[in-house]
Coordinates of C-alpha atoms and ligand atoms in Angstrom, one line a residue:
M4 CA -0.2 0.4 0.0
T5 CA 1.4 3.3 -1.3
H6 CA 0.5 6.7 2.1
R7 CA -1.8 7.6 -0.8
H8 CA -3.8 3.6 0.7
I9 CA -3.2 3.0 -2.8
V10 CA -3.2 -1.5 -2.9
W11 CA -0.2 -2.8 -5.1
R12 CA -0.5 -6.4 -6.0
P13 CA 2.5 -8.8 -7.0
D14 CA 1.7 -9.8 -11.1
E15 CA -0.3 -7.0 -11.6
P16 CA -0.1 -3.9 -12.8
Q17 CA -1.1 -0.8 -11.7
V18 CA -3.6 1.5 -13.6
A19 CA -4.2 4.9 -13.1
R20 CA -7.2 6.4 -13.0
C21 CA -8.1 9.8 -12.3
L22 CA -10.8 10.4 -9.2
I23 CA -11.6 13.9 -9.9
G24 CA -11.8 13.9 -13.4
G25 CA -13.3 11.0 -14.5
H26 CA -10.8 11.3 -17.3
R27 CA -8.2 9.1 -18.6
A28 CA -5.4 8.9 -17.2
P29 CA -2.5 10.9 -17.2
A30 CA -3.8 13.7 -18.6
P31 CA -1.9 17.0 -18.4
G32 CA -3.1 19.8 -16.2
C33 CA -3.8 17.9 -13.8
A34 CA -1.8 15.9 -10.9
C35 CA -3.4 12.0 -11.8
G36 CA -1.5 8.9 -13.6
I37 CA 0.9 6.6 -11.2
H38 CA 3.8 9.2 -10.4
A39 CA 7.5 8.7 -10.1
E40 CA 11.0 11.5 -10.4
P41 CA 13.9 10.3 -12.2
S42 CA 15.7 11.9 -9.7
L43 CA 15.7 10.7 -5.7
E44 CA 17.7 13.7 -5.1
V45 CA 14.9 15.5 -6.1
L46 CA 12.2 13.0 -4.0
R47 CA 14.5 14.0 -1.0
E48 CA 15.0 17.4 -1.5
Q49 CA 10.3 18.0 -2.4
G50 CA 10.5 15.3 0.9
L51 CA 8.7 12.8 -0.6
C52 CA 11.0 10.3 1.0
M53 CA 9.3 12.1 4.7
A54 CA 5.8 10.4 4.1
P55 CA 5.1 9.3 7.7
A56 CA 5.1 5.5 6.4
E57 CA 6.1 2.5 8.2
P58 CA 7.4 0.4 7.3
L59 CA 9.0 2.8 4.4
V60 CA 10.3 1.2 1.2
L61 CA 11.7 2.8 -1.3
G62 CA 11.7 1.5 -4.7
Q63 CA 12.3 1.9 -8.9
V64 CA 8.7 2.1 -11.3
A65 CA 8.4 0.8 -14.5
L66 CA 5.7 2.9 -16.0
W67 CA 4.6 3.2 -19.3
G68 CA 1.2 3.5 -21.6
A69 CA 0.4 7.0 -22.4
V70 CA 3.9 8.7 -19.8
V71 CA 3.5 12.3 -19.1
K72 CA 6.5 14.8 -18.2
D73 CA 5.7 18.2 -16.0
D74 CA 6.0 20.4 -12.9
H75 CA 4.3 17.1 -10.9
G76 CA 7.9 14.9 -12.7
L77 CA 6.7 11.3 -14.8
R78 CA 3.1 10.4 -14.8
A79 CA 2.1 7.4 -16.6
E80 CA -1.3 5.2 -17.1
L81 CA 0.6 2.3 -16.2
G82 CA 3.4 0.8 -13.8
Y83 CA 5.1 -1.9 -11.9
P84 CA 7.6 -1.8 -9.1
S85 CA 11.2 -3.4 -10.8
A86 CA 13.4 -2.6 -8.0
L87 CA 12.0 -2.4 -3.4
S88 CA 14.1 -2.2 -1.3
L89 CA 12.9 -1.1 2.7
V90 CA 14.4 1.2 4.9
T91 CA 15.4 0.1 8.2
A92 CA 17.2 1.9 11.3
D93 CA 19.9 -0.5 10.4
A94 CA 19.8 -2.3 7.4
R95 CA 18.4 -5.7 9.1
P96 CA 14.8 -6.2 8.3
E97 CA 11.9 -8.5 9.8
P98 CA 11.7 -12.1 9.1
G99 CA 9.4 -12.4 6.1
D100 CA 9.9 -9.2 5.0
L101 CA 11.8 -9.1 2.0
V102 CA 9.9 -12.6 1.2
A103 CA 6.3 -9.8 0.9
L104 CA 8.7 -7.2 -1.1
A105 CA 10.6 -9.8 -3.3
R106 CA 6.9 -11.2 -5.0
Y107 CA 6.9 -7.8 -6.4
C108 CA 10.7 -7.4 -8.5
G109 CA 12.2 -10.9 -7.7
E110 CA 14.0 -9.8 -5.2
A111 CA 14.3 -6.4 -2.9
G112 CA 17.0 -5.4 -0.7
T113 CA 17.6 -3.0 2.0
A114 CA 18.9 0.4 2.7
T115 CA 19.3 2.8 6.5
P116 CA 17.6 5.7 6.5
A117 CA 20.9 7.8 5.8
E118 CA 21.6 6.1 2.5
A119 CA 17.3 6.1 1.5
L120 CA 17.0 10.1 2.2
G121 CA 20.2 11.3 2.9
D122 CA 21.6 12.4 6.3
I123 CA 19.6 15.3 7.5
A124 CA 16.3 13.5 6.3
A125 CA 17.2 10.6 7.7
S126 CA 18.1 12.8 11.6
I127 CA 14.1 14.8 11.3
L128 CA 13.0 11.5 10.4
A129 CA 14.9 9.6 13.2
F130 CA 13.8 12.8 16.0
Q131 CA 10.0 12.4 15.0
A132 CA 10.1 8.6 15.3
M133 CA 11.8 9.7 18.6
S134 CA 8.1 12.2 19.1
R135 CA 5.6 9.5 19.2
Ligands
ZN215 ZN1 -7.6 14.5 -13.9

């Protein structure tokens, strides 16, 4: 499930739908579609890696069908994860977590918050976790 509560099922491409305009996604001038950013650095700068998801998964996605590039990054009609990493404080996942991720792309990796988010974002995330 993504931070927007969208469930991605193994072996099934995600098909974007516009919930606002009811048109085929992605549409110019709208924000619908499967969003992706080619640069991890841009994601870090925008704070998108800091969504308070538990667990946090960082991944690459294959996009196809109609694909639009605009101020929102890339937005696509269809997508499927091509690589996934589970972000854990010590890069030691709980048993079964990597198996669950591997159902999507064959093999899943691990990353520390600093590796995935950058040092500053990882520090902020750690502070937020301590504040809960
Ligand atoms: Zn739309």
